[in-house]
């Protein structure tokens, strides 16, 4: 199967509406696409319906930011929406409150961000740091989205205020409680800071029931991919692959296109049931 199991839409911080994303995937010859927006499934129904028209199998997915480490992300797949609703509602409430926290943080840093502009960039979707970054570019506070992150939104001071994320254990439990499967996203990005080796982290997550490892990823070198495939095999984990596509416009990481990984996704729960 030609798959891309890690993508973002305008329901979180991606450029394209879910249906437009499914159309791009169809054009690219992707057979199985997972929409994995940050902390929300609000775009999945639209993407699935569009996929049915276009001949792309779209899987319901999500990408959770876990609190164990900075940038420890857990992907969820093929879960039922109802049992996970309360968990998603809590994350929605956290993001709704977080926008004021981020605005206060920026004010303390001497920056007055226009919150209405941030909300416009989010378009009613799940609000994240990229929406702040894009608003800050538009306001002329920074020259680029990358600048906004390196100067303000990805600093030790920022990390200190970015609290209240669920644990990886809770994320995996929420996914499993809804009948889904969990994969550790872009393993190299988790900033373990020597607190735990990647091997130990994967062993711990496997103990919580982690199903898979995202071995194929746009930013992985062939050597990294090979090492992650061995890591997955050592812990009896399935293999997933995704691009982390956000869009192709300025401020949407245009250097990351949709991927075409040749992978078996048939192990995913209910994959053949739909
Ligand atoms: P949030 O969910 O609000 O914490 O924001 C996460 C989003 O910010 C993800 O799409 C990341 O890829 C993006 N992001 C994190 N660090 C950077 C960076 N240095 N430059 C650009 N985007 C980033
Ligand atoms: Zn994102
Ligand atoms: Fe991620
Ligand atoms: Fe992502």
Coordinates of C-alpha atoms and ligand atoms in Angstrom, one line a residue:
X1 CA 0.0 0.0 0.0
X2 CA 1.1 3.6 -0.7
X3 CA 0.5 5.4 2.6
X4 CA 1.0 8.7 4.4
X5 CA 0.0 8.2 8.0
X6 CA 0.9 11.6 9.4
X7 CA -0.7 14.8 8.0
X8 CA -2.2 18.0 9.3
X9 CA -5.2 20.0 8.0
X10 CA -6.7 23.5 8.8
X11 CA -8.6 21.8 11.7
X12 CA -5.3 22.3 13.5
X13 CA -2.2 24.1 12.1
X14 CA -2.2 22.8 8.5
X15 CA -2.9 25.0 5.4
X16 CA -5.6 22.9 3.6
X17 CA -9.1 22.0 4.5
X18 CA -9.5 18.3 5.2
X19 CA -11.3 17.7 1.8
X20 CA -8.6 19.6 0.0
X21 CA -5.9 17.5 1.7
X22 CA -7.6 14.3 0.6
X23 CA -7.7 15.7 -2.9
X24 CA -4.0 16.4 -2.8
X25 CA -3.4 12.9 -1.6
X26 CA -5.4 11.4 -4.4
X27 CA -3.4 13.5 -6.9
X28 CA -0.2 12.2 -5.4
X29 CA -1.4 8.6 -5.8
X30 CA -1.7 7.9 -2.0
X31 CA -3.9 4.9 -1.3
X32 CA -4.1 5.3 2.5
X33 CA -4.0 8.7 4.2
X34 CA -4.3 9.3 7.9
X35 CA -5.3 12.8 9.1
X36 CA -3.5 13.3 12.4
X37 CA -4.3 16.9 13.5
X38 CA -2.9 18.1 16.8
X39 CA -5.3 17.1 19.7
X40 CA -8.4 17.2 17.5
X41 CA -10.5 14.9 15.2
X42 CA -12.6 17.8 14.0
X43 CA -11.4 17.4 10.4
X44 CA -11.6 13.7 10.1
X45 CA -15.3 13.3 9.0
X46 CA -14.8 15.7 6.1
X47 CA -11.5 14.0 5.0
X48 CA -13.1 10.5 5.2
X49 CA -16.1 11.6 3.1
X50 CA -13.9 13.3 0.5
X51 CA -11.6 10.2 0.5
X52 CA -14.7 8.1 -0.3
X53 CA -15.4 10.2 -3.4
X54 CA -11.8 10.3 -4.5
X55 CA -10.8 6.7 -4.0
X56 CA -8.4 7.4 -1.1
X57 CA -8.9 5.4 2.1
X58 CA -8.7 8.1 4.8
X59 CA -8.1 6.9 8.4
X60 CA -9.3 8.8 11.5
X61 CA -6.1 9.9 13.3
X62 CA -4.8 12.3 15.9
X63 CA -1.4 13.5 17.1
X64 CA -1.1 14.1 20.9
X65 CA 1.6 16.2 22.5
X66 CA 2.6 14.2 25.6
X67 CA 4.0 15.9 28.7
X68 CA 6.8 13.4 29.5
X69 CA 9.2 15.3 27.3
X70 CA 9.2 18.3 25.0
X71 CA 8.1 17.1 21.5
X72 CA 7.1 13.6 22.6
X73 CA 4.2 13.1 20.2
X74 CA 1.9 10.1 20.1
X75 CA -0.1 9.3 17.0
X76 CA -3.5 7.6 17.3
X77 CA -5.3 5.6 14.5
X78 CA -8.6 4.0 13.8
X79 CA -10.2 4.7 17.2
X80 CA -13.9 5.3 17.6
X81 CA -14.7 9.0 18.2
X82 CA -17.2 8.7 21.1
X83 CA -15.0 6.9 23.7
X84 CA -12.2 9.4 23.2
X85 CA -14.5 12.5 23.2
X86 CA -13.9 13.4 26.9
X87 CA -10.2 13.2 26.5
X88 CA -10.2 15.4 23.4
X89 CA -12.6 17.9 25.1
X90 CA -10.0 18.3 27.9
X91 CA -7.3 18.9 25.4
X92 CA -9.5 21.4 23.6
X93 CA -10.1 23.3 26.9
X94 CA -6.3 23.3 27.6
X95 CA -5.6 24.8 24.2
X96 CA -8.4 27.4 24.6
X97 CA -6.9 28.5 27.9
X98 CA -3.3 28.2 26.6
X99 CA -3.8 31.0 24.0
X100 CA -4.2 33.5 26.9
X101 CA -1.2 32.1 28.6
X102 CA 0.9 32.4 25.5
X103 CA -0.4 36.0 24.9
X104 CA 0.6 36.8 28.5
X105 CA 4.0 35.2 28.1
X106 CA 4.7 37.2 24.9
X107 CA 3.6 40.4 26.7
X108 CA 6.1 39.7 29.4
X109 CA 8.7 39.3 26.7
X110 CA 7.7 42.8 25.4
X111 CA 5.6 41.6 22.5
X112 CA 2.0 42.6 22.0
X113 CA 0.4 39.9 19.8
X114 CA -3.0 40.5 18.3
X115 CA -5.0 37.6 19.7
X116 CA -7.9 38.3 17.3
X117 CA -5.4 37.9 14.4
X118 CA -4.1 34.6 15.9
X119 CA -7.7 33.3 16.1
X120 CA -8.3 34.4 12.5
X121 CA -5.2 32.3 11.5
X122 CA -6.6 29.4 13.4
X123 CA -9.9 29.7 11.6
X124 CA -11.9 28.2 14.4
X125 CA -9.6 25.2 14.6
X126 CA -7.4 23.9 17.3
X127 CA -5.1 26.8 18.2
X128 CA -1.3 26.2 18.3
X129 CA 2.0 28.0 18.3
X130 CA 2.2 28.1 14.4
X131 CA -0.9 30.4 14.5
X132 CA 0.8 32.7 16.9
X133 CA 4.0 32.6 14.7
X134 CA 2.0 33.5 11.6
X135 CA 0.2 36.3 13.3
X136 CA 3.6 37.6 14.6
X137 CA 5.0 37.6 11.0
X138 CA 1.9 39.5 9.8
X139 CA 2.3 42.0 12.6
X140 CA 5.9 42.5 11.6
X141 CA 7.2 41.4 15.0
X142 CA 9.4 38.7 13.5
X143 CA 10.6 38.0 10.0
X144 CA 9.5 34.4 9.7
X145 CA 7.7 31.6 11.4
X146 CA 11.1 30.0 12.2
X147 CA 12.2 33.3 13.9
X148 CA 9.0 33.4 16.0
X149 CA 9.8 29.9 17.3
X150 CA 13.6 30.4 17.9
X151 CA 13.1 33.8 19.6
X152 CA 9.9 33.2 21.5
X153 CA 7.9 30.1 21.1
X154 CA 10.5 27.3 21.5
X155 CA 12.7 28.8 24.2
X156 CA 13.4 27.4 27.7
X157 CA 11.2 30.2 29.1
X158 CA 8.3 29.2 26.8
X159 CA 8.6 25.5 27.7
X160 CA 8.4 26.5 31.4
X161 CA 4.9 27.9 30.9
X162 CA 3.7 25.2 28.5
X163 CA 2.3 22.9 31.1
X164 CA -0.7 20.7 31.5
X165 CA -0.1 18.2 28.7
X166 CA -1.4 14.6 29.3
X167 CA 1.2 11.9 30.0
X168 CA 2.2 9.5 27.2
X169 CA 0.6 6.7 29.3
X170 CA -2.7 8.6 29.4
X171 CA -2.6 9.3 25.6
X172 CA -2.0 5.6 24.8
X173 CA -4.8 4.6 27.2
X174 CA -7.2 7.0 25.6
X175 CA -6.4 5.7 22.1
X176 CA -6.7 2.1 23.3
X177 CA -9.9 2.8 25.2
X178 CA -11.5 3.8 22.0
X179 CA -10.3 0.7 20.1
X180 CA -7.4 2.4 18.3
X181 CA -3.7 1.9 17.8
X182 CA -0.9 4.2 19.0
X183 CA 2.5 5.0 17.3
X184 CA 5.4 7.0 18.6
X185 CA 5.9 9.9 16.2
X186 CA 9.3 11.1 14.9
X187 CA 11.3 9.3 17.7
X188 CA 14.4 11.5 17.3
X189 CA 12.4 14.7 18.1
X190 CA 11.6 13.8 21.7
X191 CA 14.1 15.8 23.7
X192 CA 15.1 13.2 26.2
X193 CA 17.9 15.3 27.6
X194 CA 19.7 12.2 28.9
X195 CA 16.9 11.4 31.3
X196 CA 16.1 8.2 29.5
X197 CA 17.5 6.5 26.5
X198 CA 15.3 6.1 23.4
X199 CA 15.5 2.4 24.0
X200 CA 14.3 2.8 27.5
X201 CA 11.5 5.2 26.4
X202 CA 10.3 2.8 23.8
X203 CA 10.4 -0.1 26.3
X204 CA 8.4 2.0 28.8
X205 CA 5.8 3.0 26.1
X206 CA 5.6 -0.6 24.9
X207 CA 4.7 -1.5 28.5
X208 CA 1.8 0.9 28.2
X209 CA 0.7 -0.9 25.1
X210 CA 2.3 1.2 22.3
X211 CA 1.6 -0.5 19.0
X212 CA 4.0 1.0 16.5
X213 CA 7.0 3.2 15.8
X214 CA 7.0 5.9 13.1
X215 CA 10.1 4.5 11.4
X216 CA 9.5 6.3 8.0
X217 CA 9.4 10.1 8.3
X218 CA 10.4 12.9 6.0
X219 CA 13.4 14.1 8.1
X220 CA 14.8 10.6 8.8
X221 CA 18.1 9.7 7.0
X222 CA 18.3 6.1 5.7
X223 CA 20.5 5.3 8.7
X224 CA 17.9 6.6 11.1
X225 CA 15.2 4.6 9.4
X226 CA 17.3 1.5 9.6
X227 CA 18.0 2.0 13.3
X228 CA 14.2 2.6 14.0
X229 CA 13.2 -0.5 12.1
X230 CA 15.5 -2.5 14.3
X231 CA 14.3 -0.7 17.4
X232 CA 10.7 -1.6 16.4
X233 CA 11.6 -5.2 15.8
X234 CA 13.3 -5.5 19.2
X235 CA 10.1 -4.4 20.9
X236 CA 7.7 -6.2 18.7
X237 CA 6.2 -3.0 17.3
X238 CA 4.5 -2.4 14.0
X239 CA 5.9 0.2 11.6
X240 CA 4.2 3.4 10.5
X241 CA 5.4 6.1 8.2
X242 CA 4.2 9.7 7.6
X243 CA 5.3 13.0 6.1
X244 CA 4.1 15.5 8.7
X245 CA 2.7 17.5 5.8
X246 CA 1.3 20.9 6.9
X247 CA 1.0 22.6 3.5
X248 CA 3.1 24.1 0.7
X249 CA 2.8 27.8 1.4
X250 CA 5.1 30.1 3.3
X251 CA 4.9 29.4 7.1
X252 CA 3.6 25.9 6.6
X253 CA 6.9 24.0 6.2
X254 CA 6.7 23.9 2.4
X255 CA 9.8 21.7 2.3
X256 CA 7.8 18.8 3.7
X257 CA 5.6 17.3 0.9
X258 CA 3.1 14.5 1.2
X259 CA 4.9 11.2 1.3
X260 CA 4.4 7.9 -0.5
X261 CA 5.6 5.2 1.8
X262 CA 5.2 1.6 0.7
X263 CA 3.9 0.0 3.9
X264 CA 1.4 -2.5 5.2
X265 CA -1.3 -0.8 7.1
X266 CA -3.5 -3.9 7.3
X267 CA -2.7 -4.6 11.0
X268 CA -4.5 -1.4 12.1
X269 CA -7.7 -2.1 14.0
X270 CA -10.8 -2.4 11.8
X271 CA -8.7 -1.5 8.8
X272 CA -10.5 -4.0 6.6
X273 CA -13.9 -3.5 8.4
X274 CA -14.9 -0.2 6.8
Ligands
LIG1 P1 1.8 23.3 19.5 O1 0.9 22.1 19.2 O2 1.0 24.5 19.7 O3 2.8 23.0 20.6 O4 2.6 23.5 18.2 C1 3.2 22.4 17.5 C2 3.5 22.8 16.1 O5 4.5 23.8 16.0 C3 3.9 21.6 15.2 O6 3.3 21.7 13.9 C4 5.4 21.8 15.1 O7 5.9 21.3 13.9 C5 5.5 23.3 15.0 N1 6.8 23.7 15.4 C6 7.5 23.4 16.6 N2 8.7 23.9 16.6 C7 8.8 24.7 15.5 C8 9.9 25.5 14.9 N3 11.1 25.6 15.5 N4 9.6 26.0 13.7 C9 8.5 25.9 13.0 N5 7.5 25.1 13.5 C10 7.6 24.5 14.7
LIG2 ZN1 1.5 20.9 13.3
LIG3 FE1 4.8 16.0 15.8
LIG4 FE1 2.8 16.4 13.1

